[in-house]
Short mmCIF file of C-alpha atoms in Angstrom, two decimals:
data_model
loop_
_atom_site.label_atom_id
_atom_site.label_comp_id
_atom_site.label_asym_id
_atom_site.label_seq_id
_atom_site.Cartn_x
_atom_site.Cartn_y
_atom_site.Cartn_z
CA MET A 1 6.29 2.99 -1.21
CA THR A 2 4.64 -0.19 -2.53
CA ASN A 3 7.18 -2.47 -0.93
CA THR A 4 7.44 -6.03 -2.18
CA ILE A 5 10.19 -6.76 0.33
CA LEU A 6 10.16 -10.18 1.96
CA PRO A 7 12.11 -11.25 5.05
CA ASP A 8 15.83 -11.67 4.48
CA MET A 9 15.61 -15.10 6.13
CA PHE A 10 12.86 -17.71 6.16
CA CYS A 11 12.30 -20.95 8.07
CA THR A 12 10.31 -24.00 7.07
CA GLY A 13 10.17 -26.67 9.74
CA GLU A 14 13.60 -26.84 11.39
CA ARG A 15 15.41 -25.52 8.35
CA CYS A 16 16.27 -21.82 7.89
CA TYR A 17 17.90 -20.09 4.93
CA TYR A 18 18.40 -16.73 3.25
CA VAL A 19 15.64 -15.82 0.79
CA PRO A 20 17.19 -15.83 -2.71
CA LYS A 21 17.15 -12.81 -5.00
CA ASN A 22 14.15 -14.14 -6.95
CA LYS A 23 12.19 -13.81 -3.64
CA CYS A 24 10.79 -17.34 -3.87
CA MET A 25 10.69 -18.65 -0.31
CA GLU A 26 10.75 -22.27 -1.49
CA CYS A 27 14.47 -23.00 -1.76
CA PRO A 28 15.44 -26.61 -0.96
CA ASP A 29 18.98 -26.02 -2.26
CA CYS A 30 19.71 -22.98 -0.07
CA PRO A 31 22.27 -23.57 2.73
CA ASP A 32 20.69 -24.33 6.11
CA LEU A 33 21.55 -21.62 8.63
CA CYS A 34 20.77 -24.01 11.51
CA ALA A 35 22.89 -26.91 10.28
CA ASN A 36 25.35 -26.52 13.17
CA ALA A 37 22.59 -26.69 15.78
CA THR A 38 22.64 -30.36 16.79
CA THR A 39 20.57 -30.46 19.99
CA PRO A 40 16.78 -29.89 20.00
CA ALA A 41 17.16 -26.84 22.24
CA ALA A 42 19.80 -25.29 19.99
CA LYS A 43 17.73 -26.06 16.90
CA ALA A 44 14.63 -24.42 18.43
CA GLU A 45 16.65 -21.35 19.41
CA CYS A 46 18.07 -21.06 15.90
CA VAL A 47 14.66 -21.38 14.24
CA ASN A 48 13.19 -18.81 16.61
CA LYS A 49 16.03 -16.42 15.76
CA TYR A 50 15.73 -16.63 11.99
CA SER A 51 11.95 -17.01 11.60
CA PHE A 52 11.16 -13.50 12.86
CA ALA A 53 9.25 -11.33 10.36
CA TYR A 54 8.33 -7.70 10.86
CA TYR A 55 5.08 -8.09 8.95
CA LYS A 56 3.13 -10.90 7.30
CA SER A 57 2.34 -9.65 3.82
CA ALA A 58 0.11 -10.96 1.07
CA ALA A 59 3.21 -11.92 -0.91
CA MET A 60 4.34 -14.11 1.99
CA GLU A 61 0.94 -15.71 2.56
CA PHE A 62 0.22 -16.49 -1.09
CA ASN A 63 3.89 -17.18 -1.88
CA ILE A 64 3.34 -15.28 -5.12
CA TYR A 65 7.00 -15.21 -6.15
CA CYS A 66 7.10 -19.00 -6.42
CA LYS A 67 4.06 -19.34 -8.69
CA PRO A 68 4.67 -19.31 -12.46
CA GLY A 69 2.76 -16.52 -14.16
CA TRP A 70 1.86 -14.70 -10.96
CA LYS A 71 5.45 -13.90 -10.03
CA ASP A 72 5.80 -11.78 -13.18
CA PHE A 73 2.40 -10.12 -12.68
CA ARG A 74 2.63 -8.68 -9.20
CA PRO A 75 -0.26 -7.19 -7.20
CA ALA A 76 1.10 -3.67 -7.69
CA PHE A 77 0.54 -3.96 -11.44
CA ALA A 78 -3.11 -4.94 -10.88
CA GLN A 79 -3.53 -1.97 -8.58
CA TYR A 80 -1.91 0.44 -11.04
CA PHE A 81 -4.07 -0.86 -13.85
CA GLY A 82 -7.12 0.03 -11.76
CA VAL A 83 -5.66 3.45 -11.01
CA LEU A 84 -5.05 4.09 -14.70
CA VAL A 85 -8.63 3.10 -15.55
CA GLY A 86 -9.96 5.27 -12.74
CA ASN A 87 -7.88 8.26 -13.83
CA ILE A 88 -9.12 7.96 -17.39
CA ILE A 89 -12.77 7.74 -16.36
CA LEU A 90 -13.25 9.57 -13.06
CA GLY A 91 -11.48 12.81 -13.97
CA TRP A 92 -13.87 13.32 -16.88
CA VAL A 93 -16.85 12.24 -14.77
CA ALA A 94 -15.94 14.78 -12.06
CA ASP A 95 -15.94 17.60 -14.60
CA GLN A 96 -19.39 16.49 -15.79
CA ILE A 97 -21.43 15.52 -12.70
CA GLY A 98 -19.49 17.27 -9.93
CA ARG A 99 -16.58 16.76 -7.56
CA ARG A 100 -18.57 15.58 -4.53
CA LYS A 101 -20.64 12.96 -6.35
CA THR A 102 -17.58 11.51 -8.08
CA TYR A 103 -15.61 11.48 -4.83
CA LEU A 104 -18.40 9.59 -3.06
CA LEU A 105 -18.65 7.18 -5.99
CA SER A 106 -14.92 6.49 -5.68
CA LEU A 107 -15.29 5.73 -1.98
CA PHE A 108 -18.24 3.41 -2.57
CA ILE A 109 -16.08 1.53 -5.07
CA GLY A 110 -12.78 1.50 -3.19
CA ILE A 111 -13.76 0.80 0.42
CA PRO A 112 -15.76 -2.43 -0.17
CA ALA A 113 -13.18 -3.68 -2.66
CA LEU A 114 -10.38 -3.11 -0.15
CA ALA A 115 -12.21 -5.01 2.59
CA LEU A 116 -13.27 -7.85 0.29
CA SER A 117 -9.75 -8.30 -1.07
CA ALA A 118 -8.71 -9.46 2.40
CA SER A 119 -11.65 -11.86 2.74
CA PHE A 120 -10.77 -14.47 0.11
CA ASP A 121 -7.94 -16.98 -0.28
CA SER A 122 -8.00 -16.88 -4.08
CA ILE A 123 -5.11 -15.14 -5.82
CA PRO A 124 -7.17 -14.21 -8.94
CA LEU A 125 -9.88 -12.66 -6.73
CA PHE A 126 -7.22 -10.85 -4.75
CA TYR A 127 -5.77 -9.33 -7.92
CA LEU A 128 -9.21 -8.43 -9.28
CA LEU A 129 -10.33 -6.70 -6.08
CA ARG A 130 -7.02 -4.85 -5.83
CA ALA A 131 -7.57 -3.56 -9.38
CA ILE A 132 -11.06 -2.36 -8.38
CA THR A 133 -9.54 -0.77 -5.28
CA GLY A 134 -7.20 1.07 -7.65
CA ILE A 135 -10.22 2.71 -9.30
CA GLY A 136 -11.24 4.06 -5.89
CA ILE A 137 -7.66 5.19 -5.30
CA ALA A 138 -7.75 7.24 -8.50
CA GLY A 139 -10.90 9.03 -7.35
CA THR A 140 -9.61 9.86 -3.88
CA GLN A 141 -6.34 11.19 -5.27
CA VAL A 142 -7.33 13.10 -8.39
CA VAL A 143 -10.94 14.11 -7.77
CA GLY A 144 -10.28 14.55 -4.05
CA TRP A 145 -7.56 17.10 -4.70
CA ALA A 146 -9.67 19.09 -7.18
CA TYR A 147 -12.63 18.99 -4.75
CA PHE A 148 -10.88 20.06 -1.56
CA SER A 149 -8.58 22.60 -3.21
CA GLU A 150 -11.71 24.38 -4.45
CA LEU A 151 -13.17 24.50 -0.92
CA VAL A 152 -10.26 26.46 0.59
CA SER A 153 -8.84 29.87 -0.22
CA SER A 154 -5.85 30.40 -2.46
CA HIS A 155 -3.20 31.20 0.16
CA GLN A 156 -4.23 28.24 2.35
CA ARG A 157 -3.99 25.74 -0.49
CA PHE A 158 -0.37 24.91 0.32
CA LYS A 159 -1.41 24.08 3.89
CA LEU A 160 -3.85 21.52 2.51
CA ARG A 161 -0.92 19.74 0.88
CA THR A 162 1.08 20.23 4.07
CA PHE A 163 -1.22 17.94 6.03
CA SER A 164 -2.32 15.81 3.10
CA ASN A 165 0.87 14.10 2.06
CA TRP A 166 2.66 10.82 1.74
CA ALA A 167 4.68 11.42 4.90
CA ASN A 168 1.66 11.62 7.18
CA GLY A 169 0.07 8.72 5.33
CA ARG A 170 3.23 6.67 5.91
CA ILE A 171 3.20 7.43 9.64
CA MET A 172 -0.50 6.61 10.02
CA LEU A 173 -0.33 3.36 8.12
CA THR A 174 2.94 2.27 9.67
CA LEU A 175 1.15 2.52 13.01
CA VAL A 176 -1.80 0.54 11.63
CA CYS A 177 0.47 -2.16 10.23
CA LEU A 178 2.59 -2.28 13.38
CA PHE A 179 -0.57 -2.81 15.41
CA ALA A 180 -2.12 -5.36 13.03
CA GLY A 181 1.00 -7.36 12.19
CA GLU A 182 -0.53 -8.85 9.04
CA TRP A 183 -2.10 -7.62 5.83
CA ARG A 184 -5.67 -8.85 6.25
CA LEU A 185 -6.33 -7.05 9.53
CA SER A 186 -4.55 -3.98 8.16
CA SER A 187 -6.95 -3.95 5.20
CA TYR A 188 -10.01 -4.18 7.44
CA LEU A 189 -8.75 -1.39 9.70
CA SER A 190 -8.00 0.85 6.74
CA ALA A 191 -11.45 0.31 5.25
CA ALA A 192 -13.02 1.13 8.62
CA ILE A 193 -11.00 4.35 8.96
CA SER A 194 -12.00 5.37 5.44
CA CYS A 195 -15.69 5.06 6.38
CA ILE A 196 -15.24 8.06 8.69
CA LYS A 197 -14.50 10.40 5.83
CA LEU A 198 -17.26 8.83 3.77
CA CYS A 199 -19.75 9.98 6.42
CA VAL A 200 -18.20 13.45 6.65
CA VAL A 201 -18.40 14.07 2.89
CA MET A 202 -21.88 12.56 2.62
CA PHE A 203 -23.52 14.43 5.50
CA ILE A 204 -21.46 17.60 6.05
CA LEU A 205 -19.47 18.94 3.09
CA PRO A 206 -21.22 20.57 0.10
CA GLU A 207 -20.42 20.43 -3.59
CA SER A 208 -17.65 22.65 -4.93
CA HIS A 209 -19.11 26.15 -5.33
CA ILE A 210 -16.52 26.91 -8.02
CA TRP A 211 -17.65 23.99 -10.16
CA LEU A 212 -21.33 24.91 -9.71
CA ARG A 213 -20.67 28.51 -10.70
CA LYS A 214 -18.79 27.45 -13.83
CA LYS A 215 -21.78 25.30 -14.76
CA GLY A 216 -24.12 28.30 -14.49
CA ARG A 217 -25.79 27.08 -11.28
CA PHE A 218 -25.32 30.30 -9.31
CA ALA A 219 -28.10 29.74 -6.74
CA GLU A 220 -26.74 26.30 -5.80
CA SER A 221 -23.25 27.77 -5.62
CA GLU A 222 -24.41 30.36 -3.08
CA GLU A 223 -26.10 27.67 -0.98
CA CYS A 224 -22.81 25.74 -0.87
CA ARG A 225 -20.96 28.87 0.20
CA LYS A 226 -23.51 29.37 2.98
CA ARG A 227 -22.84 25.80 4.15
CA ILE A 228 -19.09 26.40 4.19
CA ALA A 229 -19.59 29.65 6.11
CA LYS A 230 -21.73 27.84 8.68
CA ILE A 231 -19.16 25.07 9.09
CA SER A 232 -16.40 27.65 9.44
CA GLY A 233 -18.31 29.75 11.95
CA VAL A 234 -17.82 32.96 9.97
CA GLU A 235 -20.10 35.56 8.46
CA PHE A 236 -21.41 34.79 4.99
CA GLU A 237 -21.15 37.52 2.36
CA PRO A 238 -23.02 36.89 -0.89
CA MET A 239 -21.21 37.16 -4.19
CA ASP A 240 -22.49 39.34 -6.98
CA PRO A 241 -24.59 37.39 -9.50
CA PRO A 242 -23.21 36.97 -13.03
CA GLU A 243 -23.58 40.07 -15.17
CA ASP A 244 -26.58 40.03 -17.50
CA LYS A 245 -25.39 41.37 -20.84
CA GLY A 246 -28.83 41.16 -22.43
CA GLU A 247 -28.16 37.77 -23.94
CA GLY A 248 -31.18 36.16 -22.30
CA VAL A 249 -30.94 33.23 -19.92
CA LYS A 250 -27.33 32.34 -19.22
CA GLN A 251 -26.62 28.85 -20.47
CA PRO A 252 -24.24 26.49 -18.67
CA GLU A 253 -20.75 26.68 -20.09
CA LYS A 254 -19.78 24.05 -22.59
CA SER A 255 -17.55 21.28 -21.39
CA VAL A 256 -13.88 21.44 -22.27
CA SER A 257 -11.80 18.44 -23.25
CA LEU A 258 -8.06 17.90 -23.33
CA LEU A 259 -8.23 18.40 -27.10
CA ASP A 260 -9.51 21.93 -26.47
CA VAL A 261 -6.62 22.46 -24.07
CA PHE A 262 -4.12 21.53 -26.77
CA LYS A 263 -5.68 24.07 -29.13
CA ASP A 264 -4.63 26.88 -26.82
CA THR A 265 -0.93 27.74 -26.78
CA THR A 266 -0.72 28.71 -23.11
CA LEU A 267 -2.70 25.77 -21.76
CA ARG A 268 -0.88 23.32 -24.02
CA ARG A 269 2.44 24.50 -22.64
CA ASN A 270 1.13 24.37 -19.07
CA LEU A 271 -0.17 20.82 -19.46
CA LEU A 272 3.04 19.55 -21.04
CA VAL A 273 5.07 21.12 -18.23
CA LEU A 274 2.75 19.46 -15.69
CA TRP A 275 3.19 16.09 -17.37
CA MET A 276 6.95 16.50 -17.18
CA MET A 277 6.78 17.45 -13.49
CA TRP A 278 4.51 14.54 -12.59
CA PHE A 279 6.50 11.99 -14.58
CA VAL A 280 9.84 12.97 -13.07
CA THR A 281 8.47 13.15 -9.53
CA GLY A 282 6.61 9.86 -9.91
CA MET A 283 9.76 8.20 -11.22
CA THR A 284 12.31 9.61 -8.77
CA ALA A 285 10.22 9.58 -5.59
CA TYR A 286 8.98 6.05 -6.18
CA LEU A 287 12.38 4.74 -7.25
CA THR A 288 14.03 6.27 -4.17
CA ASP A 289 11.37 4.80 -1.91
CA LEU A 290 11.55 1.34 -3.48
CA CYS A 291 15.31 1.13 -3.05
CA GLY A 292 15.35 2.52 0.50
CA GLY A 293 14.17 -0.56 2.39
CA ASP A 294 17.69 -1.31 3.59
CA MET A 295 18.34 2.30 4.55
CA THR A 296 18.21 1.21 8.22
CA LYS A 297 18.58 -2.22 9.79
CA ASN A 298 15.15 -2.12 11.45
CA PHE A 299 12.26 -1.85 8.97
CA TRP A 300 9.91 0.06 11.31
CA VAL A 301 12.61 2.53 12.34
CA GLY A 302 13.25 3.37 8.71
CA GLN A 303 9.57 3.95 7.96
CA PHE A 304 8.95 6.11 11.02
CA LEU A 305 12.17 8.07 10.53
CA SER A 306 11.52 8.95 6.90
CA GLY A 307 7.84 9.67 7.54
CA ILE A 308 8.39 11.93 10.56
CA LEU A 309 11.25 13.85 8.94
CA LEU A 310 9.31 14.46 5.74
CA SER A 311 6.19 15.44 7.67
CA VAL A 312 8.07 18.01 9.76
CA VAL A 313 9.72 19.55 6.69
CA ARG A 314 6.39 19.77 4.86
CA ILE A 315 4.64 21.40 7.81
CA VAL A 316 7.42 23.99 8.11
CA ILE A 317 7.29 24.75 4.39
CA GLY A 318 3.49 24.83 4.42
CA PHE A 319 3.25 27.47 7.12
CA ALA A 320 6.24 29.39 5.73
CA ASP A 321 4.31 29.68 2.47
CA GLY A 322 1.82 31.97 4.18
CA PHE A 323 4.50 34.29 5.59
CA LEU A 324 6.97 34.43 2.70
CA PRO A 325 5.38 36.00 -0.40
CA TRP A 326 8.45 35.23 -2.50
CA MET A 327 8.25 31.48 -1.79
CA GLY A 328 6.15 30.49 -4.78
CA ARG A 329 5.55 27.20 -6.56
CA ARG A 330 8.50 27.66 -8.90
CA PHE A 331 10.83 28.41 -6.01
CA VAL A 332 9.78 25.31 -4.05
CA LEU A 333 10.14 23.06 -7.09
CA LEU A 334 13.48 24.40 -8.29
CA VAL A 335 15.10 24.45 -4.84
CA SER A 336 13.75 21.06 -3.73
CA GLN A 337 14.57 19.32 -6.99
CA GLY A 338 18.02 20.92 -7.10
CA LEU A 339 18.82 19.82 -3.54
CA ALA A 340 17.54 16.32 -4.32
CA VAL A 341 19.91 16.09 -7.28
CA GLY A 342 22.80 17.16 -5.05
CA PHE A 343 22.00 14.57 -2.38
CA PHE A 344 21.62 11.85 -5.02
CA ALA A 345 25.17 12.71 -6.08
CA CYS A 346 26.27 12.27 -2.44
CA VAL A 347 24.53 8.88 -2.24
CA ILE A 348 26.31 7.74 -5.40
CA ALA A 349 29.66 8.90 -4.02
CA PHE A 350 29.08 7.05 -0.73
CA LEU A 351 28.18 3.87 -2.62
CA TYR A 352 31.47 4.06 -4.52
CA MET A 353 33.21 4.57 -1.17
CA ASP A 354 31.50 1.39 0.11
CA ALA A 355 30.01 3.43 2.97
CA LYS A 356 26.48 2.05 2.76
CA GLY A 357 25.01 1.69 6.24
CA GLU A 358 27.03 4.52 7.73
CA TRP A 359 25.15 7.38 9.39
CA PHE A 360 26.15 9.89 6.70
CA TYR A 361 24.87 7.55 3.97
CA THR A 362 21.52 7.25 5.76
CA ALA A 363 21.39 11.03 6.25
CA ALA A 364 22.11 11.70 2.56
CA TYR A 365 19.56 9.10 1.44
CA LEU A 366 16.90 10.55 3.75
CA ALA A 367 17.62 14.06 2.47
CA ALA A 368 17.34 12.90 -1.16
CA PHE A 369 14.05 11.16 -0.36
CA VAL A 370 12.63 14.17 1.52
CA PHE A 371 13.46 16.80 -1.09
CA THR A 372 12.29 14.55 -3.92
CA SER A 373 8.96 14.01 -2.15
CA ILE A 374 8.49 17.74 -1.52
CA VAL A 375 8.34 18.26 -5.29
CA TRP A 376 4.89 16.66 -5.13
CA GLU A 377 3.59 19.86 -3.50
CA PRO A 378 4.08 22.15 -6.53
CA CYS A 379 2.95 19.28 -8.77
CA TYR A 380 -0.48 19.13 -7.16
CA LEU A 381 -0.79 22.86 -6.59
CA CYS A 382 0.14 23.78 -10.15
CA ALA A 383 -2.22 21.10 -11.50
CA SER A 384 -5.09 23.02 -9.89
CA GLU A 385 -3.81 26.54 -10.48
CA LEU A 386 -2.61 26.31 -14.08
CA MET A 387 -5.78 24.78 -15.53
CA PRO A 388 -9.35 26.14 -15.84
CA THR A 389 -12.18 24.75 -13.72
CA ASP A 390 -13.87 23.17 -16.75
CA VAL A 391 -11.01 20.75 -17.28
CA ARG A 392 -9.23 20.78 -13.91
CA ALA A 393 -10.20 17.27 -12.80
CA THR A 394 -9.60 15.83 -16.26
CA SER A 395 -6.17 17.44 -16.60
CA THR A 396 -5.19 16.36 -13.09
CA ALA A 397 -6.30 12.84 -13.97
CA SER A 398 -4.08 12.92 -17.04
CA CYS A 399 -1.17 14.01 -14.83
CA SER A 400 -1.90 11.13 -12.48
CA ILE A 401 -1.89 8.72 -15.41
CA VAL A 402 1.55 10.01 -16.40
CA SER A 403 2.81 9.58 -12.83
CA ARG A 404 1.43 6.02 -12.67
CA ILE A 405 3.26 5.15 -15.87
CA ALA A 406 6.38 6.52 -14.19
CA ASN A 407 5.61 4.41 -11.09
CA ILE A 408 5.43 1.26 -13.18
CA GLY A 409 8.68 2.18 -14.90
CA ALA A 410 10.30 2.77 -11.51
CA SER A 411 9.16 -0.63 -10.26
CA MET A 412 10.87 -2.22 -13.25
CA LEU A 413 14.04 -0.14 -12.92
CA SER A 414 14.33 -0.93 -9.20
CA GLY A 415 15.71 -4.34 -10.17
CA LEU A 416 18.85 -2.49 -11.29
CA LYS A 417 19.71 -2.16 -7.60
CA THR A 418 20.81 -5.80 -7.39
CA VAL A 419 23.02 -5.37 -10.48
CA TYR A 420 24.43 -1.84 -10.24
CA GLU A 421 22.97 0.20 -7.37
CA PRO A 422 24.55 3.59 -8.27
CA GLY A 423 22.75 3.35 -11.62
CA VAL A 424 19.38 3.69 -9.86
CA HIS A 425 20.35 7.05 -8.41
CA MET A 426 21.99 8.18 -11.65
CA ILE A 427 18.58 7.78 -13.29
CA SER A 428 17.03 9.91 -10.54
CA MET A 429 19.73 12.56 -11.03
CA ALA A 430 19.18 12.73 -14.78
CA CYS A 431 15.40 13.02 -14.38
CA GLY A 432 15.78 15.70 -11.72
CA ILE A 433 18.11 17.82 -13.85
CA ALA A 434 15.65 17.62 -16.76
CA ASN A 435 12.80 18.69 -14.45
CA VAL A 436 14.76 21.72 -13.21
CA PHE A 437 15.54 22.75 -16.78
CA VAL A 438 11.92 22.53 -17.97
CA ALA A 439 10.47 24.24 -14.88
CA PHE A 440 13.02 27.06 -14.96
CA ILE A 441 12.15 27.95 -18.55
CA TRP A 442 8.42 27.25 -18.89
CA LEU A 443 6.71 26.91 -15.49
CA GLN A 444 4.52 29.90 -14.57
CA GLU A 445 4.19 31.17 -11.01
CA THR A 446 0.67 30.55 -9.62
CA LYS A 447 0.88 31.35 -5.91
CA ASN A 448 -2.32 32.89 -4.46
CA CYS A 449 -4.19 32.64 -7.75
CA SER A 450 -7.98 32.37 -7.71
CA LEU A 451 -9.25 29.03 -8.98
CA ASP A 452 -12.44 30.77 -10.07
CA SER A 453 -10.46 32.75 -12.66
CA ALA A 454 -7.81 30.19 -13.48
CA GLY A 455 -7.67 29.85 -17.24
CA GLY A 456 -10.81 31.95 -17.55
CA GLY A 457 -12.08 32.89 -20.97
CA LYS A 458 -15.19 34.22 -22.64
CA ALA A 459 -16.84 30.84 -22.96
CA ALA A 460 -15.55 27.44 -22.19
CA GLY A 461 -15.07 25.29 -25.21
CA ASP A 462 -15.18 28.22 -27.60
CA ALA A 463 -12.56 27.76 -30.27
CA LYS A 464 -11.94 31.52 -30.33
CA THR A 465 -11.40 31.75 -26.59
CA LYS A 466 -7.92 32.50 -25.34
CA TRP A 467 -7.42 31.36 -21.77
CA ARG A 468 -5.64 33.82 -19.52
CA PRO A 469 -2.70 32.91 -17.32
CA CYS A 470 -3.86 32.21 -13.80
CA CYS A 471 -1.97 34.78 -11.78
CA ARG A 472 0.65 36.63 -13.71
CA LYS A 473 -1.59 39.53 -14.71
CA MET A 474 -4.39 39.27 -12.19
CA LYS A 475 -5.29 42.81 -11.10
CA THR A 476 -8.45 42.24 -9.06
CA PRO A 477 -8.50 41.07 -5.44
CA LEU A 478 -8.89 37.36 -4.92
CA ARG A 479 -12.44 36.12 -4.51
CA THR A 480 -12.92 33.84 -1.55
CA VAL A 481 -15.57 31.49 -0.29
CA VAL A 482 -16.54 33.34 2.88
CA ARG A 483 -15.56 36.56 4.60
CA ARG A 484 -14.64 37.05 8.22
CA PRO A 485 -16.24 39.89 10.16
CA LYS A 486 -12.71 41.23 10.72
CA GLN A 487 -10.73 41.21 7.50
CA THR A 488 -7.13 40.17 7.24
CA THR A 489 -4.59 41.47 4.77
CA VAL A 490 -2.90 39.35 2.17
CA ARG A 491 -0.28 40.67 -0.20
CA SER A 492 -1.22 40.48 -3.84
CA ILE A 493 0.91 38.84 -6.49
CA GLU A 494 2.09 41.86 -8.44
CA SER A 495 1.77 44.73 -6.01
CA ASP A 496 3.27 45.60 -2.68
CA ASN A 497 0.00 47.24 -1.72
CA ALA A 498 -2.07 45.21 0.73
CA THR A 499 -5.39 43.99 -0.59
CA THR A 500 -8.13 42.65 1.60
CA SER A 501 -8.92 38.98 1.38
CA THR A 502 -10.52 36.62 3.80
CA THR A 503 -10.29 32.91 4.31
CA PRO A 504 -11.92 30.01 6.09
CA PRO A 505 -10.31 29.27 9.46
CA VAL A 506 -7.02 27.42 9.44
CA PHE A 507 -8.53 24.66 11.59
CA LEU A 508 -10.51 23.47 8.56
CA ILE A 509 -7.32 22.50 6.74
CA PRO A 510 -6.36 19.33 8.72
CA PRO A 511 -9.88 17.77 8.45
CA LEU A 512 -10.00 18.43 4.72
CA ALA A 513 -6.49 17.06 4.36
CA LEU A 514 -7.44 13.91 6.25
CA LEU A 515 -10.35 13.40 3.86
CA TYR A 516 -8.12 13.88 0.83
CA ALA A 517 -5.29 11.64 2.11
CA PRO A 518 -7.16 8.60 3.44
CA PRO A 519 -5.63 5.31 4.55
CA LEU A 520 -7.64 3.72 1.74
CA TYR A 521 -4.85 4.05 -0.81
CA ARG A 522 -2.00 4.52 1.66
CA LEU A 523 -2.59 1.01 2.97
CA VAL A 524 -2.47 -0.58 -0.46
CA ASP A 525 0.91 1.03 -1.10
CA VAL A 526 2.46 0.62 2.34
CA CYS A 527 1.26 -2.48 4.04
CA VAL A 528 0.01 -5.14 1.69
CA PHE A 529 3.13 -6.03 -0.23
CA VAL A 530 5.90 -5.63 2.35
#
């Protein structure tokens, strides 16, 4: 959400006035709202009425919008610069040294920087530490998703995104900010909450067995699977070792870069489609969120309402994914994006009817926001399922970079709201239509695919290797991390015949989701710049 919204009214001494459009709270020429209050009691009552603020943000404390230079270089830009740097570096690092190590490194960077950013009164230090926090944000988002999606089975992957989403993050951090009342305490609380998951990953969760296996470290991969089986409380069943074709000692597979991806026709198409999906979703979801601060009269009501509604819809879709074989990634994207475009059209119509503030306007705006945000689910899922393990973290990082560029563009375009508000939603409509067109023609279905075989080839990095599509022609049963004593049946992608597949318990999904969606980066977006 990254709100930079200040109070509509501000008081200094006994003088109160509306905050001008430039958001500078120093306005000696603004009309005094308490000019008619002549007695001391009336003046005090007037000041008390207009000085109320829902939340004391960093922008209010530092008065950033009144300072030349700083007002054009807002904290969000510093944060996004850090995220871009982190995406460029950490995705590649995760593919080289492992998901778990890179994830822990991100936490050790982000958590102290977040806490320290609230400890100083210097604006330059604040910006610098927020940029460093952005590096940690990149790791928790990109590497965290690759890490945790490889720890769960294919048909529970959607449930991971069901619990790990912006809606639940909004609810959690709205509660934190409502309790704290100001940005410094909110930062400390968020850093403290993030330390919980740091301990869990450090002392409980193993490295990704899929990554270890792709690196030729089969024995370590089996030890990680044993750890997951023990945590899950299920019976461990060893996997068959790699086939020995008489080629001597199996060497670790060569690393794969994005340049290698572009040499393959299928992967090049998949990556370009992913970039389109992430750009459009980053632009439309962020633009809708930025311009929705006045959706309701009470700030907290609006945040809770949008968060709870989106969370409920995502949970319903997440569990429906396990019961409806036909509800694949393409279906969710096309239907959600199509409905979002329709509700954006309704919002534009209501604006032309001058019906802003009416219940049906709020309902249409909420629906547009919800369905736009749901598109993030296929974005993340397809980022894991369309790309091979060798380059999964790097490719997801590149997608995140594209989405951050879209976020920055959305923050600039949000100023159009004060000039021509329907134009904001026309941009979202145009982007959504383009996304539907691209996905309908080129997006492959990847539901229930095995990440172990996603994009598999003879040898990673081999120029002659042709990567296979993830799921379209998969004929073997899905491999899973552990196997229950009593097997369950899961319907395969191409056949109506039931194939046996087993999964870790469903109760593991919420803890993993909490680790992937920490308040560390939710706080920076939600609470600091309101």
